[in-house]
Amino acid sequence: MSNNLKIGLFGFGCVGTGLYKVLNQSSLLSASIEKIVVKNKNKQRELSADNFSYDPNVILDDPEINLVVELIDDADAAFEIVKTAFRRGKNVVSANKKLIAEHLEELLKLSAEFNVSFLYEAAVCGSIPVIRNLEEYYNNDSLTAIEGICNGTSNYILTRISKELKSFDEILTDAQNAGFAESDPTLDIDGFDSKYKLQILLLHTFGILSQPKEVLNIGVRHVKQADVSFAKERGLRLRLLSYGRRVEDEVVAFVAPVFVDELSFSFDVNYEFNGVSFEALFSDKQVFTGKGAGSFPTASAVLSDVSALQYDYQYEYKKKNSTHLGLAKDFKVKVFVSANDQSRLALFSFLSIEEEYQSAGYAYKVGWINRSDISHELYRDNPDLFIAFYGNNPVELIGTK
Ligand code: HSE
């Protein structure tokens, strides 16, 4: 590619505006935003209306534009934009985790066919350099585990609900006002956003390409003050983890709230901050923390991808091309389940129970169950049922315990 990057930018929301500003402050880059396409004609923006177009083809049909930066939050529209950009020979940088989690296989084929680059550092943990580290630094098969707090909104809620008497809904509204919740916050609080990011991590950590329905996601929506008190009494904290751990030739993967103690990297990752821990055979454990959302932090990751394209950088997916690992289907998990209506706890077939409690209006059990006895639907359909995994290492493959 020519070192002179001519950018067509889709979206001028929080991250798009951030990119516009950070690009203007970056003297090392030979890159300019040539055209900006947005959807809503009536929205108030920091630039005057004559800076914007509304027809995607204004960018896609322009042969001078050699890089499309896609920062919209409609994954379906983004899919069409990215596919067309590839077919027109344009490289693409995206921050759209849903798009990537749902369509990566097709996008990889298409980008290879048209010999273009597709980079998405900003899609996982905002400003934290995760993907390129996994591709380049951990460029071998020695990784054994990856755990992340990948959703700032959930972490913000879990942190504040344990420190204040504010309700879940009030704190969620604060997260929306602060600009880090998705426009549909269900994606945050029901664990979908964390799952999309985990899928991307599983690919770059273990070479495993997955579909969203293959990975369990339990969210934080049903957390109750009594659950938070349970954690505090034991010196534990609740964290929504995106979790992938290699056990023999399988990878146990899930998104769920987990009760962790102070030995977990996640214990001190608070509020909207994200954190990721890598474990590898020889380097042991490394932890990265930083801002996972917000205008400038996310724009900084986009900027890093733009900068990499000056040198024709592409992900090589070496682990995907050589992996013999698959997602584990059967494993045991140590869970905590609680409900206001204690009869709901009968929904779970415990293999063993380690602790239980029952009073008028609140009951819980802690013990081991089979992964197949938990589903997103079970969580979704029982609004007073809180499901969390328990302990820093809450999983075991069937047959090992
Ligand atoms: N809604 C996301 C979060 C934004 O809360 O982390 C960044 O992906």
Coordinates of C-alpha atoms and ligand atoms in Angstrom, one line a residue:
M1 CA 0.0 0.0 0.0
S2 CA 1.1 3.6 -0.5
N3 CA 2.3 5.0 2.7
N4 CA -0.1 7.9 2.2
L5 CA -3.4 6.7 3.8
K6 CA -6.6 8.3 2.5
I7 CA -9.3 7.5 5.0
G8 CA -13.0 7.2 4.4
L9 CA -14.6 7.3 7.8
F10 CA -18.0 5.7 8.6
G11 CA -19.5 7.1 11.8
F12 CA -18.8 10.3 13.7
G13 CA -20.0 9.3 17.2
C14 CA -17.9 9.0 20.3
V15 CA -15.0 7.1 18.7
G16 CA -15.2 8.7 15.3
T17 CA -15.0 12.2 16.8
G18 CA -12.1 10.9 19.0
L19 CA -10.2 9.6 15.9
Y20 CA -10.7 12.9 14.1
K21 CA -9.1 14.7 17.0
V22 CA -6.2 12.3 17.7
L23 CA -5.3 12.1 14.0
N24 CA -5.0 15.9 14.0
Q25 CA -2.6 15.7 16.9
S26 CA -0.4 12.9 15.5
S27 CA 2.5 14.1 13.5
L28 CA 4.0 10.7 12.8
L29 CA 1.3 9.5 10.6
S30 CA 0.8 10.3 7.0
A31 CA -3.0 9.8 7.0
S32 CA -5.9 12.1 6.3
I33 CA -9.6 11.7 6.6
E34 CA -10.9 12.5 3.2
K35 CA -14.6 11.8 3.6
I36 CA -17.0 11.1 6.5
V37 CA -20.3 9.3 6.1
V38 CA -22.9 9.3 8.8
K39 CA -26.5 8.1 9.0
N40 CA -28.5 10.8 10.8
K41 CA -28.7 14.1 9.0
N42 CA -30.2 15.9 12.0
K43 CA -27.8 15.0 14.7
Q44 CA -25.8 17.8 16.3
R45 CA -22.0 17.3 15.7
E46 CA -18.8 19.0 16.5
L47 CA -18.1 19.7 12.8
S48 CA -20.4 21.6 10.4
A49 CA -22.8 19.7 8.2
D50 CA -20.8 20.3 5.0
N51 CA -18.1 17.9 6.4
F52 CA -20.5 14.9 6.1
S53 CA -22.1 12.8 3.5
Y54 CA -24.9 10.3 3.9
D55 CA -24.4 7.9 1.1
P56 CA -21.9 5.0 1.8
N57 CA -21.0 5.0 -1.9
V58 CA -19.4 8.4 -1.6
I59 CA -16.6 6.6 0.2
L60 CA -16.9 3.1 -1.3
D61 CA -16.9 4.4 -4.9
D62 CA -14.0 6.7 -4.4
P63 CA -10.8 5.2 -5.9
E64 CA -8.6 7.6 -4.1
I65 CA -9.7 6.3 -0.7
N66 CA -7.5 3.3 0.3
L67 CA -8.6 2.8 3.9
V68 CA -12.1 2.5 5.3
V69 CA -12.4 3.1 9.0
E70 CA -15.8 1.7 10.2
L71 CA -17.0 3.0 13.5
I72 CA -20.7 2.7 13.4
D73 CA -22.7 0.6 15.9
D74 CA -25.1 -1.1 13.5
A75 CA -23.4 -4.5 12.9
D76 CA -25.6 -5.4 9.9
A77 CA -24.9 -2.1 8.0
A78 CA -21.2 -2.5 8.9
F79 CA -21.1 -6.0 7.4
E80 CA -22.3 -4.6 4.0
I81 CA -19.9 -1.7 4.2
V82 CA -16.9 -3.9 5.0
K83 CA -17.6 -6.5 2.4
T84 CA -18.0 -3.8 -0.3
A85 CA -14.8 -2.1 0.8
F86 CA -12.9 -5.4 0.5
R87 CA -14.3 -6.0 -3.0
R88 CA -13.1 -2.5 -4.0
G89 CA -9.6 -3.3 -2.7
K90 CA -9.7 -1.1 0.4
N91 CA -8.2 -2.0 3.7
V92 CA -10.5 -1.8 6.7
V93 CA -10.1 -0.9 10.3
S94 CA -13.1 -1.6 12.5
A95 CA -14.1 -1.4 16.2
N96 CA -17.2 -3.5 15.7
K97 CA -17.0 -6.5 18.0
K98 CA -20.4 -7.8 17.1
L99 CA -19.7 -7.7 13.4
I100 CA -16.4 -9.5 13.9
A101 CA -17.8 -12.2 16.3
E102 CA -20.7 -13.0 13.9
H103 CA -19.0 -12.8 10.6
L104 CA -15.3 -13.2 11.0
E105 CA -14.9 -16.4 8.9
E106 CA -16.6 -14.9 5.9
L107 CA -14.7 -11.6 6.3
L108 CA -11.4 -13.4 6.5
K109 CA -12.1 -15.3 3.3
L110 CA -13.1 -12.2 1.5
S111 CA -10.2 -10.1 2.7
A112 CA -7.8 -12.9 1.6
E113 CA -9.5 -13.1 -1.8
F114 CA -9.1 -9.4 -2.4
N115 CA -5.7 -9.2 -0.7
V116 CA -6.6 -6.5 1.7
S117 CA -6.0 -6.0 5.4
F118 CA -8.7 -6.1 8.2
L119 CA -7.6 -4.8 11.6
Y120 CA -9.7 -4.5 14.7
E121 CA -7.5 -3.7 17.8
A122 CA -10.2 -1.3 19.1
A123 CA -12.8 -4.0 19.2
V124 CA -11.4 -5.7 22.3
C125 CA -10.6 -3.7 25.5
G126 CA -10.3 -0.3 23.9
S127 CA -6.9 1.2 24.6
I128 CA -5.3 -2.0 25.8
P129 CA -3.0 -3.5 23.1
V130 CA -4.4 -7.0 23.1
I131 CA -4.8 -8.4 19.5
R132 CA -1.4 -7.3 18.2
N133 CA 0.3 -8.6 21.3
L134 CA -1.4 -12.0 20.8
E135 CA -0.5 -12.0 17.1
E136 CA 3.1 -10.9 17.4
Y137 CA 4.5 -11.2 20.9
Y138 CA 2.7 -14.5 21.8
N139 CA 3.2 -15.8 18.4
N140 CA 3.4 -19.5 19.4
D141 CA 1.2 -22.2 21.0
S142 CA 2.4 -21.7 24.6
L143 CA -0.6 -19.7 25.8
T144 CA -2.6 -21.5 28.3
A145 CA -5.3 -19.0 29.5
I146 CA -6.8 -15.7 28.9
E147 CA -9.1 -13.9 31.2
G148 CA -10.5 -10.5 30.8
I149 CA -12.7 -7.8 32.2
C150 CA -13.7 -6.8 28.7
N151 CA -16.9 -4.8 29.4
G152 CA -16.5 -1.5 31.2
T153 CA -20.3 -1.0 31.8
S154 CA -20.7 -4.2 33.7
N155 CA -17.6 -3.6 35.7
Y156 CA -18.7 -0.1 36.5
I157 CA -22.1 -1.4 37.8
L158 CA -20.5 -4.3 39.8
T159 CA -18.0 -1.8 41.4
R160 CA -20.5 0.8 42.3
I161 CA -23.2 -1.5 43.5
S162 CA -20.8 -2.9 46.0
K163 CA -19.8 0.6 47.3
E164 CA -23.0 2.5 47.2
L165 CA -26.7 2.1 47.9
K166 CA -27.7 3.2 44.4
S167 CA -29.9 0.8 42.4
F168 CA -28.7 -1.2 39.4
D169 CA -30.8 0.9 37.0
E170 CA -29.6 4.2 38.4
I171 CA -25.9 3.1 37.9
L172 CA -26.7 1.8 34.4
T173 CA -28.1 5.2 33.6
D174 CA -24.9 6.8 34.8
A175 CA -22.9 4.5 32.6
Q176 CA -25.1 5.5 29.6
N177 CA -24.6 9.1 30.4
A178 CA -20.9 8.7 30.7
G179 CA -20.9 7.2 27.2
F180 CA -19.5 3.8 27.7
A181 CA -22.7 1.7 27.6
E182 CA -23.8 0.4 24.2
S183 CA -26.8 2.1 22.6
D184 CA -28.6 -1.2 23.5
P185 CA -27.3 -1.8 27.0
T186 CA -28.6 -5.4 27.0
L187 CA -25.4 -6.2 25.1
D188 CA -23.4 -5.0 28.1
I189 CA -25.4 -6.3 31.1
D190 CA -26.4 -9.7 29.6
G191 CA -22.8 -10.5 28.6
F192 CA -23.1 -10.3 24.8
D193 CA -20.5 -7.6 24.4
S194 CA -18.1 -9.6 26.6
K195 CA -18.8 -12.7 24.6
Y196 CA -18.1 -11.1 21.2
K197 CA -14.8 -9.9 22.6
L198 CA -14.0 -13.3 24.1
Q199 CA -14.6 -14.9 20.7
I200 CA -12.0 -12.6 19.2
L201 CA -9.6 -13.4 22.0
L202 CA -10.2 -17.1 21.5
L203 CA -9.2 -16.8 17.9
H204 CA -6.0 -14.9 18.5
T205 CA -5.1 -16.8 21.7
F206 CA -5.9 -20.4 20.7
G207 CA -6.7 -20.2 17.0
I208 CA -10.4 -21.2 17.7
L209 CA -13.0 -19.6 15.4
S210 CA -16.4 -19.8 17.1
Q211 CA -20.0 -18.7 16.6
P212 CA -21.8 -16.7 19.3
K213 CA -24.1 -19.5 20.1
E214 CA -21.2 -21.8 21.0
V215 CA -20.1 -19.7 23.9
L216 CA -22.0 -19.4 27.1
N217 CA -22.9 -15.9 28.3
I218 CA -24.4 -15.1 31.6
G219 CA -24.7 -11.4 32.5
V220 CA -24.9 -9.2 35.6
R221 CA -28.5 -7.9 35.2
H222 CA -29.9 -10.0 38.0
V223 CA -27.4 -9.2 40.7
K224 CA -29.0 -8.4 44.1
Q225 CA -27.7 -6.5 47.1
A226 CA -27.8 -9.8 49.0
D227 CA -25.4 -11.3 46.5
V228 CA -23.0 -8.4 46.9
S229 CA -23.2 -8.8 50.7
F230 CA -22.4 -12.5 50.3
A231 CA -19.2 -11.5 48.4
K232 CA -18.2 -8.8 50.9
E233 CA -18.6 -11.1 53.9
R234 CA -16.1 -13.5 52.4
G235 CA -13.6 -10.8 51.1
L236 CA -14.6 -11.6 47.5
R237 CA -15.6 -9.4 44.6
L238 CA -17.9 -10.0 41.6
R239 CA -16.3 -9.5 38.2
L240 CA -17.8 -10.3 34.8
L241 CA -15.1 -12.4 33.2
S242 CA -14.5 -13.4 29.6
Y243 CA -12.7 -16.6 30.3
G244 CA -10.7 -19.1 28.1
R245 CA -8.5 -21.8 29.6
R246 CA -6.7 -24.6 27.9
V247 CA -7.2 -28.0 29.6
E248 CA -5.5 -30.7 27.6
D249 CA -6.6 -30.4 24.0
E250 CA -9.7 -28.4 24.8
V251 CA -10.5 -24.8 25.8
V252 CA -13.0 -24.1 28.5
A253 CA -14.7 -20.8 27.6
F254 CA -17.5 -18.7 29.1
V255 CA -18.7 -15.3 30.0
A256 CA -20.1 -15.1 33.5
P257 CA -19.9 -13.1 36.8
V258 CA -17.3 -14.8 39.0
F259 CA -16.6 -14.4 42.7
V260 CA -12.9 -13.7 42.8
D261 CA -10.5 -13.2 45.7
E262 CA -7.6 -10.8 46.0
L263 CA -5.3 -13.2 44.2
S264 CA -7.2 -12.7 41.0
F265 CA -5.8 -10.0 38.6
S266 CA -9.4 -8.7 38.3
F267 CA -9.9 -8.0 42.0
D268 CA -8.5 -4.4 41.7
V269 CA -9.8 -3.6 38.3
N270 CA -12.6 -1.3 39.2
Y271 CA -15.2 0.9 37.6
E272 CA -15.1 1.2 33.8
F273 CA -11.6 -0.1 33.6
N274 CA -10.8 -3.2 31.6
G275 CA -8.1 -5.8 32.4
V276 CA -6.7 -8.8 30.6
S277 CA -4.5 -11.5 32.0
F278 CA -2.4 -13.8 29.7
E279 CA -1.0 -17.0 31.0
A280 CA 1.7 -18.9 29.0
L281 CA 3.9 -21.9 29.7
F282 CA 7.2 -20.0 29.8
S283 CA 6.4 -16.4 30.5
D284 CA 3.9 -17.2 33.3
K285 CA 1.2 -14.6 33.9
Q286 CA 1.0 -11.0 32.6
V287 CA -1.7 -8.5 33.2
F288 CA -2.7 -5.4 31.2
T289 CA -5.1 -2.9 32.5
G290 CA -6.5 0.3 31.0
K291 CA -9.5 2.1 29.6
G292 CA -11.7 -0.2 27.6
A293 CA -14.1 2.4 26.3
G294 CA -14.5 6.1 25.7
S295 CA -13.6 8.4 22.9
F296 CA -9.9 8.9 23.1
P297 CA -8.9 5.5 24.5
T298 CA -10.7 3.6 21.8
A299 CA -9.6 6.1 19.1
S300 CA -6.0 5.4 20.2
A301 CA -6.4 1.7 19.3
V302 CA -7.9 2.7 15.9
L303 CA -5.0 5.1 15.4
S304 CA -2.6 2.3 16.1
D305 CA -4.2 0.1 13.4
V306 CA -4.1 3.0 11.0
S307 CA -0.5 3.5 11.8
A308 CA 0.2 -0.3 11.3
L309 CA -1.3 0.0 7.8
Q310 CA 1.4 2.5 6.8
Y311 CA 3.6 -0.6 6.9
D312 CA 1.1 -2.9 5.2
Y313 CA 0.5 -4.9 8.4
Q314 CA -1.9 -7.8 8.3
Y315 CA -2.9 -10.4 11.0
E316 CA -1.5 -13.7 10.0
Y317 CA -3.7 -16.0 12.1
K318 CA -0.9 -18.5 12.5
K319 CA -2.6 -20.1 15.5
K320 CA -5.8 -20.6 13.6
N321 CA -4.0 -22.3 10.7
S322 CA -2.2 -24.8 13.0
T323 CA -4.4 -25.3 16.0
H324 CA -5.6 -28.7 17.1
L325 CA -7.7 -27.2 20.0
G326 CA -11.5 -27.1 20.2
L327 CA -14.0 -25.7 22.6
A328 CA -14.8 -27.9 25.5
K329 CA -18.5 -28.9 25.6
D330 CA -18.6 -30.8 28.8
F331 CA -17.1 -29.4 31.9
K332 CA -18.0 -28.9 35.5
V333 CA -18.4 -25.5 37.1
K334 CA -18.5 -24.3 40.7
V335 CA -21.5 -22.0 40.8
F336 CA -23.3 -19.8 43.2
V337 CA -27.0 -19.5 42.4
S338 CA -29.4 -17.3 44.4
A339 CA -33.0 -16.3 44.1
N340 CA -35.7 -14.5 46.0
D341 CA -38.0 -17.4 45.3
Q342 CA -36.1 -20.4 46.6
S343 CA -38.0 -22.8 44.4
R344 CA -36.0 -21.5 41.5
L345 CA -32.9 -23.2 42.9
A346 CA -34.5 -26.5 42.0
L347 CA -33.8 -25.7 38.4
F348 CA -30.2 -26.9 39.0
S349 CA -29.0 -30.4 39.4
F350 CA -26.0 -30.1 41.8
L351 CA -23.3 -32.8 41.6
S352 CA -22.3 -31.7 45.1
I353 CA -23.3 -28.8 47.4
E354 CA -20.7 -27.0 49.5
E355 CA -22.9 -24.3 51.0
E356 CA -26.6 -23.4 51.2
Y357 CA -28.8 -20.8 52.8
Q358 CA -32.5 -20.2 53.0
S359 CA -34.6 -17.4 54.5
A360 CA -37.9 -15.8 53.7
G361 CA -37.2 -13.9 50.4
Y362 CA -33.6 -15.1 49.7
A363 CA -31.9 -18.4 49.2
Y364 CA -28.6 -19.5 47.7
K365 CA -26.6 -22.6 47.0
V366 CA -22.9 -23.1 46.2
G367 CA -21.7 -26.3 44.5
W368 CA -20.6 -28.1 41.4
I369 CA -22.8 -28.6 38.4
N370 CA -22.4 -29.6 34.8
R371 CA -22.0 -26.8 32.3
S372 CA -24.8 -28.3 30.2
D373 CA -27.2 -27.5 33.1
I374 CA -26.7 -23.8 32.6
S375 CA -27.8 -21.8 29.7
H376 CA -28.3 -18.2 28.7
E377 CA -32.0 -18.8 28.4
L378 CA -32.2 -20.1 32.0
Y379 CA -30.6 -16.9 33.2
R380 CA -32.7 -14.7 30.8
D381 CA -36.1 -16.2 31.7
N382 CA -35.7 -16.0 35.5
P383 CA -35.3 -12.4 36.5
D384 CA -34.6 -13.0 40.2
L385 CA -32.1 -15.7 39.5
F386 CA -28.4 -14.7 39.9
I387 CA -25.9 -17.2 38.5
A388 CA -22.2 -16.6 39.2
F389 CA -19.2 -18.9 39.0
Y390 CA -17.2 -19.3 42.2
G391 CA -13.5 -19.0 42.8
N392 CA -10.4 -18.0 40.8
N393 CA -10.5 -21.3 39.0
P394 CA -14.1 -22.4 38.8
V395 CA -14.0 -25.0 36.1
E396 CA -12.9 -28.7 35.7
L397 CA -13.2 -30.9 32.7
I398 CA -15.6 -33.8 33.2
G399 CA -13.7 -36.8 34.5
T400 CA -11.0 -34.9 36.3
K401 CA -12.7 -34.5 39.7
Ligands
HSE1 N1 -20.1 -0.9 25.9 C1 -18.7 -1.3 25.9 C2 -18.2 -1.4 27.3 C3 -17.9 -0.2 25.1 O1 -18.9 -1.0 28.3 O2 -17.1 -1.8 27.5 C4 -16.6 -0.6 24.7 O3 -16.5 -1.8 23.9

